[in-house]
Short mmCIF file of C-alpha atoms and ligand atoms in Angstrom, two decimals:
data_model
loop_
_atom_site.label_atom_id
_atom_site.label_comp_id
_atom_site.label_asym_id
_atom_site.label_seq_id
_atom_site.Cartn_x
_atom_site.Cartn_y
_atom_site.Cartn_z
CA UNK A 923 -50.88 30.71 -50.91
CA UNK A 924 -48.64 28.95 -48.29
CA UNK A 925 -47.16 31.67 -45.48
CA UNK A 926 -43.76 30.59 -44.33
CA UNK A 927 -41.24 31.31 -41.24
CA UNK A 928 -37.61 30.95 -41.30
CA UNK A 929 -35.72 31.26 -37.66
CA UNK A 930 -32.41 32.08 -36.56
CA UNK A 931 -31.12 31.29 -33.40
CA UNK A 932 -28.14 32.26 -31.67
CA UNK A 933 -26.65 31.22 -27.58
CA UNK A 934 -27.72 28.84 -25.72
CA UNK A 935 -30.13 25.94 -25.21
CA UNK A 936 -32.85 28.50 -23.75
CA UNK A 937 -32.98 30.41 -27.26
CA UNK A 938 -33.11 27.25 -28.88
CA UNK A 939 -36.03 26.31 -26.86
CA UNK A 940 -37.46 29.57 -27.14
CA UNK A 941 -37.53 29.08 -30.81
CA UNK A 942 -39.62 26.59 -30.65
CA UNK A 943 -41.73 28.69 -28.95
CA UNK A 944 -41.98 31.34 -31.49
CA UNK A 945 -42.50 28.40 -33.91
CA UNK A 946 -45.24 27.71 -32.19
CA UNK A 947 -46.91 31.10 -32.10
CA UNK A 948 -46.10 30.98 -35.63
CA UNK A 949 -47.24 27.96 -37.28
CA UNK A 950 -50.75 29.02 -34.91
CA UNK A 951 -50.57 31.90 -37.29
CA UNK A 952 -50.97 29.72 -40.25
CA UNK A 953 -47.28 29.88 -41.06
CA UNK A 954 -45.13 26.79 -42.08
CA UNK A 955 -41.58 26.46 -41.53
CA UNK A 956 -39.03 26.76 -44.84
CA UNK A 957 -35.30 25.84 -45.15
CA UNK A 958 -34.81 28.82 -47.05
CA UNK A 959 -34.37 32.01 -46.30
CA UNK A 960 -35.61 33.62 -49.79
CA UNK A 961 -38.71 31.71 -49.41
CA UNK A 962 -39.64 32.97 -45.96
CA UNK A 963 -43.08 35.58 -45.74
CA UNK A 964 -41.57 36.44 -41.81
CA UNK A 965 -37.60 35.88 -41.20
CA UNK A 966 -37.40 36.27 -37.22
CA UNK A 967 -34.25 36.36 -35.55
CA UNK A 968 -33.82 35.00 -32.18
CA UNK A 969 -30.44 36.93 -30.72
CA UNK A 970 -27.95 36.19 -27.92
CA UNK A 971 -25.58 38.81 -26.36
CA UNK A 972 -23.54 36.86 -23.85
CA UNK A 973 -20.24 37.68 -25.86
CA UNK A 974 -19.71 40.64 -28.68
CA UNK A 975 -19.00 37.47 -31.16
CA UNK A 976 -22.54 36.19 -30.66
CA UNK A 977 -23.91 40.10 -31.00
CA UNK A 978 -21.54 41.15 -34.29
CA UNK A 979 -22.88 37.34 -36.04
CA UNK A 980 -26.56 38.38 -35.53
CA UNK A 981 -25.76 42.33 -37.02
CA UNK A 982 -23.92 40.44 -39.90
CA UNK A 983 -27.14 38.30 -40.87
CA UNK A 984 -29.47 41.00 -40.61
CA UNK A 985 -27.53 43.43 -42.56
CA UNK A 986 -27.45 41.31 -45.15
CA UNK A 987 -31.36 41.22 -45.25
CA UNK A 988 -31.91 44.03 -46.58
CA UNK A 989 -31.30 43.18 -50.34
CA UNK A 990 -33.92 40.91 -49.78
CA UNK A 991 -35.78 43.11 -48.11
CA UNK A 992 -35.95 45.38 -50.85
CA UNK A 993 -36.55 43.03 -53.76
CA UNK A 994 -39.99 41.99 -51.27
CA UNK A 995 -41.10 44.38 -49.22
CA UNK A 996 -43.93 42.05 -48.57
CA UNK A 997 -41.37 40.22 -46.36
CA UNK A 998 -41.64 40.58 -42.09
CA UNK A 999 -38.47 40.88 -40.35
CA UNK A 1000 -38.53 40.57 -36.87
CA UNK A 1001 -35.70 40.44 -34.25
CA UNK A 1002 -36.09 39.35 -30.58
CA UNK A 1003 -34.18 37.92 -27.35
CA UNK A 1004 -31.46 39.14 -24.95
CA UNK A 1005 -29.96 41.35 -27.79
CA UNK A 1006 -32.78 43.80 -28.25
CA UNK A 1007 -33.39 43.56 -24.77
CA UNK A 1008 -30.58 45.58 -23.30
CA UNK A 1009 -30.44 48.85 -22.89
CA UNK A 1010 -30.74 51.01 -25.66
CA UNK A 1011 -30.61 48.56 -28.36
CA UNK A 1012 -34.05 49.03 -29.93
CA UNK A 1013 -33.04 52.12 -30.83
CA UNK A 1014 -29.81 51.49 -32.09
CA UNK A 1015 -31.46 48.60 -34.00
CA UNK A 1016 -33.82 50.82 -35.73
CA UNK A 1017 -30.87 53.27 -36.68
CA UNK A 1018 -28.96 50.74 -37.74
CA UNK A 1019 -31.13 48.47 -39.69
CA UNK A 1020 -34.39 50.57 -40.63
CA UNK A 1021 -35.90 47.79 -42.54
CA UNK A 1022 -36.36 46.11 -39.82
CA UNK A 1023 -40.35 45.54 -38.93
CA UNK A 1024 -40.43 44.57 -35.53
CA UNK A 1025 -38.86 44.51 -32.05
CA UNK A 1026 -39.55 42.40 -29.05
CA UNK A 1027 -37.45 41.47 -26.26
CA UNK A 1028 -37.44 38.54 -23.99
CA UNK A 1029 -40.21 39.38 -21.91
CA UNK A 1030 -43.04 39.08 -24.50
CA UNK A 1031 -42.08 36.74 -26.86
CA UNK A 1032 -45.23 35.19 -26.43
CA UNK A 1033 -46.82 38.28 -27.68
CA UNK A 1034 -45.00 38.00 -30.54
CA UNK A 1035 -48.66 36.98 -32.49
CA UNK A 1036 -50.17 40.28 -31.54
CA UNK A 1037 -47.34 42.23 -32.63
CA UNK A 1038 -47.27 40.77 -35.90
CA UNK A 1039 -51.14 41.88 -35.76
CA UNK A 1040 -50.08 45.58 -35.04
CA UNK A 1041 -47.97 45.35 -38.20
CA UNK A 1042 -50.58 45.49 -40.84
CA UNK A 1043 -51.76 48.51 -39.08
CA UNK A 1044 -48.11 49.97 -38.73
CA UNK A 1045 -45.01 51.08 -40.16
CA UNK A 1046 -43.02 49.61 -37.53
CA UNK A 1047 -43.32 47.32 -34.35
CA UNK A 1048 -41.22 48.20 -30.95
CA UNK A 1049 -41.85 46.86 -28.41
CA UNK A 1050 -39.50 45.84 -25.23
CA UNK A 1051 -41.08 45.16 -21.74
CA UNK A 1052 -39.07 45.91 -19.08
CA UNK A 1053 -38.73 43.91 -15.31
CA UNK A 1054 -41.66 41.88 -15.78
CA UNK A 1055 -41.67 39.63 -13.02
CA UNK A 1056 -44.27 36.97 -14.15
CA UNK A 1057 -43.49 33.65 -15.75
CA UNK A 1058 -43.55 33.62 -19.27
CA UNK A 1059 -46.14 30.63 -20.93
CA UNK A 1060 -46.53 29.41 -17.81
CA UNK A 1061 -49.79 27.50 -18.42
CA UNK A 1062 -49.63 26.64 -22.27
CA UNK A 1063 -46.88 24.96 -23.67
CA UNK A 1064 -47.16 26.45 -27.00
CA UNK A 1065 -43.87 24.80 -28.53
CA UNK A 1066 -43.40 23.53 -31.71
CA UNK A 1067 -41.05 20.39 -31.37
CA UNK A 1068 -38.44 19.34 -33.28
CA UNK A 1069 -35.90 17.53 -31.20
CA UNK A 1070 -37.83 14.23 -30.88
CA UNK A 1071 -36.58 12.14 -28.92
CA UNK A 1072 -35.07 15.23 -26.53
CA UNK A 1073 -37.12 17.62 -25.51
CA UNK A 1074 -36.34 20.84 -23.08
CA UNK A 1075 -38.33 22.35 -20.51
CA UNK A 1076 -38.02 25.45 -19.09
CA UNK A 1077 -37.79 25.51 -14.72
CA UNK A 1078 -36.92 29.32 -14.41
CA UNK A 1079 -36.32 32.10 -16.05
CA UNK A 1080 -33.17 35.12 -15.03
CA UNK A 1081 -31.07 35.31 -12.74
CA UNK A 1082 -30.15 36.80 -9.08
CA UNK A 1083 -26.40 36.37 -9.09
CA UNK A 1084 -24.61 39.08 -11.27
CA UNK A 1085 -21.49 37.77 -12.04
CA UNK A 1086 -19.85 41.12 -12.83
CA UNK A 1087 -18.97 40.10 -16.21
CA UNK A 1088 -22.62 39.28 -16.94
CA UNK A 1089 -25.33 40.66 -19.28
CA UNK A 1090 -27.52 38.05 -18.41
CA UNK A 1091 -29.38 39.86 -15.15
CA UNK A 1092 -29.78 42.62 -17.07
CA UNK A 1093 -31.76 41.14 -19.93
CA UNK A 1094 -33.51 37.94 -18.19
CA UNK A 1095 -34.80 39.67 -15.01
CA UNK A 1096 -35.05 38.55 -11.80
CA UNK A 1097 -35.39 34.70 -11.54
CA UNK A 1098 -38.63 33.27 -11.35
CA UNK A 1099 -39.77 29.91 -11.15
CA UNK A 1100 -42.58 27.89 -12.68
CA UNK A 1101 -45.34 26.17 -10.60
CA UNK A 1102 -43.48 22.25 -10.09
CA UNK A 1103 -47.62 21.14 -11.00
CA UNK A 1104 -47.41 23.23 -14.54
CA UNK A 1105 -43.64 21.53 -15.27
CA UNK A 1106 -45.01 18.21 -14.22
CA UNK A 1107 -47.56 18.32 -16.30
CA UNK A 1108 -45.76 19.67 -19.38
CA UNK A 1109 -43.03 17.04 -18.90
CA UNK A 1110 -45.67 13.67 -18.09
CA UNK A 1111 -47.30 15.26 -21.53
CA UNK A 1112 -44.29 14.66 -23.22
CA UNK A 1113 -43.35 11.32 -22.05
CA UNK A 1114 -46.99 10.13 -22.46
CA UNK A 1115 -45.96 11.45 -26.37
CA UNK A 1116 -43.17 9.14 -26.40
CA UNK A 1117 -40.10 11.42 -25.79
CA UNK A 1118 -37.18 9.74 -24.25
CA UNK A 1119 -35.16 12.69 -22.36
CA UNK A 1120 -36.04 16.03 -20.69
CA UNK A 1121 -33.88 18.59 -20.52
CA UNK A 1122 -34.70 20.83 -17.52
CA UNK A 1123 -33.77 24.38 -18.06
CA UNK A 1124 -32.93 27.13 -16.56
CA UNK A 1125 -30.09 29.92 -15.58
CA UNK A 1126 -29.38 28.67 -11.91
CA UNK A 1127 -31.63 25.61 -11.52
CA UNK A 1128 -30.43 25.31 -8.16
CA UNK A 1129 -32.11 28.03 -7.07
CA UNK A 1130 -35.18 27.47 -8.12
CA UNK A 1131 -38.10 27.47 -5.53
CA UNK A 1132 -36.11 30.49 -3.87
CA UNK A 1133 -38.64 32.95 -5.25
CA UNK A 1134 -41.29 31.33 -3.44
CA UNK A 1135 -40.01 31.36 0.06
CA UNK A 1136 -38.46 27.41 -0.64
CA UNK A 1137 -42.68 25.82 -1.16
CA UNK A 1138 -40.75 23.83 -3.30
CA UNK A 1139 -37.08 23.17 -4.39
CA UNK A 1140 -34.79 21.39 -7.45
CA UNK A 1141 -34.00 17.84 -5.66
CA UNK A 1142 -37.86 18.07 -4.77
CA UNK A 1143 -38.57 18.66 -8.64
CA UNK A 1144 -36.43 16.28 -9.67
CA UNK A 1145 -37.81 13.19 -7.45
CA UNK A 1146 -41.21 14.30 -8.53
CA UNK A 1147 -40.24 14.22 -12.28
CA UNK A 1148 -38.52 10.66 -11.46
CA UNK A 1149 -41.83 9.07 -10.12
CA UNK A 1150 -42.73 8.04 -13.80
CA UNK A 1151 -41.76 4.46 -14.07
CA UNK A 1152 -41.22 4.10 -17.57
CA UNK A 1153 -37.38 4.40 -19.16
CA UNK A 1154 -36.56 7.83 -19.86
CA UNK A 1155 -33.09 10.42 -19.10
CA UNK A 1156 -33.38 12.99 -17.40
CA UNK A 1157 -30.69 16.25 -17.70
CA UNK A 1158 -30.87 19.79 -16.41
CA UNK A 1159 -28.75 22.91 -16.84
CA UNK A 1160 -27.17 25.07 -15.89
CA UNK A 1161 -26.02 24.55 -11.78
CA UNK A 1162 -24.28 27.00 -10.35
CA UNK A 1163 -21.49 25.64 -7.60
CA UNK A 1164 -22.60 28.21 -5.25
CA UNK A 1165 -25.89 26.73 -4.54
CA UNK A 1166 -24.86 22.98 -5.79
CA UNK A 1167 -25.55 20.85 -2.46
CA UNK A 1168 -25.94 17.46 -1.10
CA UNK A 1169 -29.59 17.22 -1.03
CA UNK A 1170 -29.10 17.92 -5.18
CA UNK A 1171 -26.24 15.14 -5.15
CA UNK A 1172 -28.48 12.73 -3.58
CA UNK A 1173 -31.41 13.35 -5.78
CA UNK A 1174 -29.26 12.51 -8.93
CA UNK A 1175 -27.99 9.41 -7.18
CA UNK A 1176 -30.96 8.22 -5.71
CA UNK A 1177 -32.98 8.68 -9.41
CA UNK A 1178 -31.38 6.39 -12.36
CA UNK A 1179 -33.44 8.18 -14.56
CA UNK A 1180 -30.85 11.47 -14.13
CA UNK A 1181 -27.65 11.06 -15.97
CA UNK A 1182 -24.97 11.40 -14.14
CA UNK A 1183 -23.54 13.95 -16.05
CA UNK A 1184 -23.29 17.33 -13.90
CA UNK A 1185 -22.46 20.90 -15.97
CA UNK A 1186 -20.98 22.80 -13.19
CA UNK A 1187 -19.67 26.03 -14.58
CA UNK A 1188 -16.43 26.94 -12.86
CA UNK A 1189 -15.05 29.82 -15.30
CA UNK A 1190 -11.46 29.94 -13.34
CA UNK A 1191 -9.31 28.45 -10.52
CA UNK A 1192 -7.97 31.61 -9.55
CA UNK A 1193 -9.62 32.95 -5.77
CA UNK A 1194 -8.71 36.51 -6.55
CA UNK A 1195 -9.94 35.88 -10.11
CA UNK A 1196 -13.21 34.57 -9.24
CA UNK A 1197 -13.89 36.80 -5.81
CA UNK A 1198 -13.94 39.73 -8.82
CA UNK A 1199 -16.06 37.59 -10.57
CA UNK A 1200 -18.46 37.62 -7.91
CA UNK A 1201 -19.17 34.08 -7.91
CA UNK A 1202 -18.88 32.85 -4.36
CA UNK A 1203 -16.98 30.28 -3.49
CA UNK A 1204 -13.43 29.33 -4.21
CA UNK A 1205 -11.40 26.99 -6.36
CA UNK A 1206 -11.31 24.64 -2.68
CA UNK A 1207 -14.46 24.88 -2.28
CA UNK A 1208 -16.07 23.92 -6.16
CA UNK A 1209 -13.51 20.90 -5.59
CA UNK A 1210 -14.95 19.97 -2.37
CA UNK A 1211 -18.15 19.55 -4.38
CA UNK A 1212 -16.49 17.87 -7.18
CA UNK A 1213 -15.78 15.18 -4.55
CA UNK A 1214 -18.67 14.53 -2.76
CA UNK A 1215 -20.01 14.51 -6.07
CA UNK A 1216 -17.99 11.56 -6.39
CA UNK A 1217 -18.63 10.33 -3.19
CA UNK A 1218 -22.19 9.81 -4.07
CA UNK A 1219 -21.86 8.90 -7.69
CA UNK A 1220 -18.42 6.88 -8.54
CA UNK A 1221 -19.16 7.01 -11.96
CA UNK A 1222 -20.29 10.81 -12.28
CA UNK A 1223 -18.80 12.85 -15.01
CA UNK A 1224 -18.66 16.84 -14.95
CA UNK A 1225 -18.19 19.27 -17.91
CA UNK A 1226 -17.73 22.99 -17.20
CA UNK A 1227 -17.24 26.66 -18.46
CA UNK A 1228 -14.21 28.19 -18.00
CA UNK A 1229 -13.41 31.82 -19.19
CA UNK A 1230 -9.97 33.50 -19.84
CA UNK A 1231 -8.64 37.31 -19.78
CA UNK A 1232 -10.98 38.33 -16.87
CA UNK A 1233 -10.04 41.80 -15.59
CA UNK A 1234 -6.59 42.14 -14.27
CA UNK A 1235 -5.93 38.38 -15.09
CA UNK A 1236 -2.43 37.25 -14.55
CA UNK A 1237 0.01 34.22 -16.07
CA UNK A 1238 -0.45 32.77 -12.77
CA UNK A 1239 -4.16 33.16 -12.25
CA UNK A 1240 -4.46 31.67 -15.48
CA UNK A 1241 -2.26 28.56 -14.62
CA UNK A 1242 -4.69 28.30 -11.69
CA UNK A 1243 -7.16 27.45 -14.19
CA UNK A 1244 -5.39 25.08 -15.77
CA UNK A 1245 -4.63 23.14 -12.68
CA UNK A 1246 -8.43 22.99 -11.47
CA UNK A 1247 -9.22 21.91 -14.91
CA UNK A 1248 -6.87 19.17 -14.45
CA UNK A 1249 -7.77 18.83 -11.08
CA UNK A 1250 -11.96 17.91 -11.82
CA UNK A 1251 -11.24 16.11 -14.23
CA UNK A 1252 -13.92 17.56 -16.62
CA UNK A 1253 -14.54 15.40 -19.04
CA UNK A 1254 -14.93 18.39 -21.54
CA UNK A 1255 -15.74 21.88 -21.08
CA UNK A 1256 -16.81 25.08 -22.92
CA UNK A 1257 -13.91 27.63 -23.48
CA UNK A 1258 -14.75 31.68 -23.56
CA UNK A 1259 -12.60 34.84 -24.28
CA UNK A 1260 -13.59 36.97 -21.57
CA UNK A 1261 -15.69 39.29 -23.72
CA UNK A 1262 -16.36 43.31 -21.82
CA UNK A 1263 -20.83 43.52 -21.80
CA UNK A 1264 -21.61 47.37 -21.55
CA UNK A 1265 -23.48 47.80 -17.98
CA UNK A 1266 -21.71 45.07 -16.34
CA UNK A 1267 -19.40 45.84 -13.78
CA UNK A 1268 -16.34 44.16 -14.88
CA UNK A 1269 -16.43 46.31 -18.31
CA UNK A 1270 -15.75 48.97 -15.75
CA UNK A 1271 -12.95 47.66 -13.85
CA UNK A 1272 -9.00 48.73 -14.88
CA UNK A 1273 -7.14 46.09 -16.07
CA UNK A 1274 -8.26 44.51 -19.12
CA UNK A 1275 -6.32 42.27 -20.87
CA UNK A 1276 -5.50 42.87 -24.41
CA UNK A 1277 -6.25 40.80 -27.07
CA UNK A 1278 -3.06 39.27 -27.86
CA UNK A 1279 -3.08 37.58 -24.32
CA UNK A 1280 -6.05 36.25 -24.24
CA UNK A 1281 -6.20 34.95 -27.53
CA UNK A 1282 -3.00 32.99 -26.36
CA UNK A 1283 -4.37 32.19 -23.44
CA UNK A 1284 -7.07 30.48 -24.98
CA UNK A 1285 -5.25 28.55 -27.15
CA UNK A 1286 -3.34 27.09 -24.27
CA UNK A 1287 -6.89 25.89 -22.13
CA UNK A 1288 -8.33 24.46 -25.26
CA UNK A 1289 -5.30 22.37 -25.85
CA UNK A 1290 -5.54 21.27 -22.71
CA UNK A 1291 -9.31 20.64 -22.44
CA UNK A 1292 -9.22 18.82 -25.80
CA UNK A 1293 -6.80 16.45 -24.89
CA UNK A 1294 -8.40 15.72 -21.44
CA UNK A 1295 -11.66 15.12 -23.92
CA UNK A 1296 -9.76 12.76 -26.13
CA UNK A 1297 -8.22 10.89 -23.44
CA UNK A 1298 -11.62 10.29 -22.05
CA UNK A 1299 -13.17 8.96 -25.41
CA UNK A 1300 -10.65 6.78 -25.80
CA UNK A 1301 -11.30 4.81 -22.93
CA UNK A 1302 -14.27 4.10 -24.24
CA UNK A 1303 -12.56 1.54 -26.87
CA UNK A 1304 -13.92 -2.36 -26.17
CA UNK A 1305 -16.80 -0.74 -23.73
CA UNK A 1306 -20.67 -0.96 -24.00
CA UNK A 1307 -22.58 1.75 -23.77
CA UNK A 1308 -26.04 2.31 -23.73
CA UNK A 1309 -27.10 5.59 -26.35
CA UNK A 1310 -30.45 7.14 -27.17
CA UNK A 1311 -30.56 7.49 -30.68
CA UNK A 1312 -31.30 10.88 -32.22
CA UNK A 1313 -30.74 10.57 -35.54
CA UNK A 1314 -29.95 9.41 -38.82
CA UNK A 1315 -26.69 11.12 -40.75
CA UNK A 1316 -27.07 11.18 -44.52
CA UNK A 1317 -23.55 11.67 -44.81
CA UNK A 1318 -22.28 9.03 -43.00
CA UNK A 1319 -25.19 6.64 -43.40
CA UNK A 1320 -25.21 5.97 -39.65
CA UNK A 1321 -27.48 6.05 -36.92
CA UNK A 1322 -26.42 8.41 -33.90
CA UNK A 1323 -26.78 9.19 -30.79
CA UNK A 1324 -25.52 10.14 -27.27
CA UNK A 1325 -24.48 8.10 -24.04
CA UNK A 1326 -25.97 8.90 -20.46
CA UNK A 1327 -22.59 11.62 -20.80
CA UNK A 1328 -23.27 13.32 -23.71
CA UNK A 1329 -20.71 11.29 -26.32
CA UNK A 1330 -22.25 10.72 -29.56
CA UNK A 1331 -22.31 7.35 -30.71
CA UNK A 1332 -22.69 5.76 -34.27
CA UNK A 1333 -23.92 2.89 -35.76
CA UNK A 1334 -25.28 0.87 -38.60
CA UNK A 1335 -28.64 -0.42 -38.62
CA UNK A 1336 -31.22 -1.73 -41.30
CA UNK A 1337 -33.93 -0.70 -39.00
CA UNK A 1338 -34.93 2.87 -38.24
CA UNK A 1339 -34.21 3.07 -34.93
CA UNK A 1340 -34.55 7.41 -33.89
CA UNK A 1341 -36.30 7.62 -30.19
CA UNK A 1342 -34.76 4.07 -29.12
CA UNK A 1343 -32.30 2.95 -26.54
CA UNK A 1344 -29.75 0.96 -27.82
CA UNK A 1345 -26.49 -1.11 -26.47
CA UNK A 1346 -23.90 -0.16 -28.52
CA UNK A 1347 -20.08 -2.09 -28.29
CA UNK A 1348 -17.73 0.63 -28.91
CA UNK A 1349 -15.11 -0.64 -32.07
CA UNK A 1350 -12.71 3.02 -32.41
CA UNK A 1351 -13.38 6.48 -30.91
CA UNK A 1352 -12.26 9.46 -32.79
CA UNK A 1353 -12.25 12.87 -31.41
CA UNK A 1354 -15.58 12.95 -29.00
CA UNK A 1355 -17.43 10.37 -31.33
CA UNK A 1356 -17.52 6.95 -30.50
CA UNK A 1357 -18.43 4.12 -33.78
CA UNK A 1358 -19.63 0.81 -32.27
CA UNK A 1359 -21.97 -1.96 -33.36
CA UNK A 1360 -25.61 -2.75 -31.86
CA UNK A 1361 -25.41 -5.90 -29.44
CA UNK A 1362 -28.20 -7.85 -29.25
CA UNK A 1363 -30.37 -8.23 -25.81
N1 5AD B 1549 -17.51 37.00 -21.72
C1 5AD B 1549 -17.16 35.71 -21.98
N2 5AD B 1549 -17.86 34.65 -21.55
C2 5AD B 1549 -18.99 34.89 -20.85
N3 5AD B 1549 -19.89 34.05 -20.30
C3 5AD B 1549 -20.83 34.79 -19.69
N4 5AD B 1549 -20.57 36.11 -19.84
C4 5AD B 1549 -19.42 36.18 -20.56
C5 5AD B 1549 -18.63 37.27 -21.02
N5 5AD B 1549 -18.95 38.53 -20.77
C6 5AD B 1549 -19.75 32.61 -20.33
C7 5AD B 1549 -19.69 31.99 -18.94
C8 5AD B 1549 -21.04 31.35 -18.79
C9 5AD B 1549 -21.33 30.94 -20.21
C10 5AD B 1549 -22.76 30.65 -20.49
O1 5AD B 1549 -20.89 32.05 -20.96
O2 5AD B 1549 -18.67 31.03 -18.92
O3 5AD B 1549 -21.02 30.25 -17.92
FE1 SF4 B 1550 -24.63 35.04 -15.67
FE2 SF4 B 1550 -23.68 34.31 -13.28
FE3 SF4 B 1550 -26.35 34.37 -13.71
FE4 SF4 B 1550 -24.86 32.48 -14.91
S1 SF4 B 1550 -25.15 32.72 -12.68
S2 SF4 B 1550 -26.48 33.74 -15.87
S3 SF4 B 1550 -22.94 33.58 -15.30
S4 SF4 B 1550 -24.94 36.13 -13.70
#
């Protein structure tokens, strides 16, 4: 009989690639992939801990697993990522949820295979690997896909900076970067495949090449990458301002094939505020790079992450925020409750803010962000854009896709036409999504 593997992700766009890693080891396992859950032979969830919200959603779903659990005992559950990898939480895991089969952490996903192995031989699975400083798949892209036309590629993995309100450090390690000759490879693979965009990945792409005394560097990467002639986006994530130069700038402007769409994660427009933070530079000094940005790239747009209720956080620290969000001009952003990560230094620090403020607080930047988004859709009314579609919705019976920006765009067509560019006339924007018709070349 058929095995099957059902995945749940949670955070960001590296967990979501790193699924599709563990899909990979799986379906090499002679596993298939099933929409539902009661169906699955080996449930495996991929966990995030960047925020108690993300931690408390993956406890929820893997409490409730253990009906199911019972009713098969057949059934392997396995949890992994930056959850399991922090201090202590194996243990706590295996108090908590006993059912639970195996363990792994972020370091040896990709032994994820053998560990299943160990199983039929064992009660129970554990293993975390701690500060390993090699990079992970490195020479075997082992993925299984299922973003066609997209794809993401992993750069780096960790992080040097400790932000004091970070977990990250603690459960990615110390940044290392890939060889550019193994991501060059993996990413002419993919376009020789057909796929239309990379996605470049990593937790401070800016830095990368710093663990190997500069051989090689991001702009150097990126005008390597852009050598292929063919028509294809390229994107990367996540910058960090600190490190965000000219050389970077010019590499974006000099390369059509890179939108010219910049994530440049600002989290507040307080000094104080972000000196505590540990991040680096001040609110002058991100906006000085917001307008050479600018300089180079006229038509550049920038999206951000901005955070509220850090430590000691005041009504005016917090209306410095507002006014750099205003200020940049981001043409959306990602909005976070300051959430306290045991270890970190900021859970430490006197001052938190309660609840009530925050949750005010947050209410007042999203207002704001969301109509700085809206304002920038509609301007879109009567344009042309070019998208790459993506998709087909059911629902809606359109086509979709995103801009060079990241909008998503809709459409009508009698042809199927997922993994092609197409000129779309924008008719009516609602929220973020734009609804136009296909012009013809
Ligand atoms: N609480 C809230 N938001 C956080 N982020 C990182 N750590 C925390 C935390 N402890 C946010 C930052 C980062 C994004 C990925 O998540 O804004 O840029
Ligand atoms: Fe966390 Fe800062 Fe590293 Fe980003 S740069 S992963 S916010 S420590």
């Amino acid at each position: 009989m058929d095995k099957h593997y059902y995945i749940v992700t949670y955070g960001c766009q590296m967990n979501v690639h790193e699924s599709e890693k563990i899909a990979g080891i799986l379906r090499g396992l002679g596993y298939e992939e099933t929409k539902e859950e009661e169906k699955a032979d080996i449930i495996v969830f991929n966990t995030c801990c960047i925020r108690e919200n993300a931690e408390n959603h993956a406890y929820g779903n893997i409490g409730a697993l253990k009906k199911l659990k019972r009713a098969r005992p057949e059934l392997l559950i396995a949890v992994g990522g930056c959850m399991t990898q922090q201090e202590g939480a194996a243990d706590r895991l295996r108090k908590k949820f006993p059912f639970v089969d195996i363990v792994f952490g972020t370091h040896n996903l990709e032994d994820l295979g053998r560990l299943i192995g160990l199983k039929s031989k064992k009660k129970k699975v554990v293993e975390i690997v701690e500060g390993k400083n090699s990079v992970d798949g490195e020479d075997n892209d082992i993925s299984y896909r299922t973003s066609y036309p997209n794809a993401w590629v992993n750069i780096m993995y960790g992080c040097n900076n400790f932000c004091t309100y970070c977990i990250v450090p603690y459960v990615r390690g110390r940044e290392r970067s890939r060889r550019p000759e193994n991501i060059l490879a993996e990413v002419n693979a993919l376009l020789d495949s057909g796929y239309k965009e990379i996605t470049l990945l990593g937790q401070n792409v800016n830095s990368y090449g710093n663990d190997a005394g500069g051989a090689f560097t991001f702009p150097s990467l990126l005008r390597d990458i852009c050598k292929r002639k063919e028509k294809f986006r390229l994107r990367f994530m996540t910058s960090n301002p600190k490190d965000f130069g000219e050389d970077l700038i010019r590499a974006v402007a000099e390369n059509e094939q890179i939108c010219n769409l910049i994530h440049l994660p600002v989290q507040a427009g307080s000094d104080r505020i972000l000196r505590l933070m540990n991040r680096k530079y001040t609110a002058a000094e991100y906006l000085k790079k917001v307008e050479l940005l600018h300089k180079y790239i006229p038509d550049c747009q920038l999206t951000s992450d901005l955070m509220v209720g850090f430590p000691t956080e005041t009504e005016e620290d917090f209306s410095e925020t507002l006014r750099l969000v205003k200020e940049a001009g981001f043409s959306t952003a990602f909005t976070f409750v300051y959430s306290p990560r045991s270890g970190t230094k900021a859970a430490a620090m006197e001052g938190q803010i309660p609840d009530e403020v925050k949750k005010e607080r947050i209410m007042r930047l999203v207002e704001l962000v969301n109509a700085q988004t809206r304002e920038k859709s509609a301007a879109y009314a009567g344009k042309t854009v070019e998208i790459l579609c993506e998709d087909y919705d059911e629902k809606k019976g359109l086509y979709l896709g995103r801009d060079e920006y990241g909008r998503m765009g809709y459409f009508t067509s009698e042809a199927d036409r997922v993994g092609e560019f197409v000129k779309l006339k924008i008719d009516e924007t609602s929220g973020v999504s734009l609804f136009g018709t296909i012009v013809k070349p």
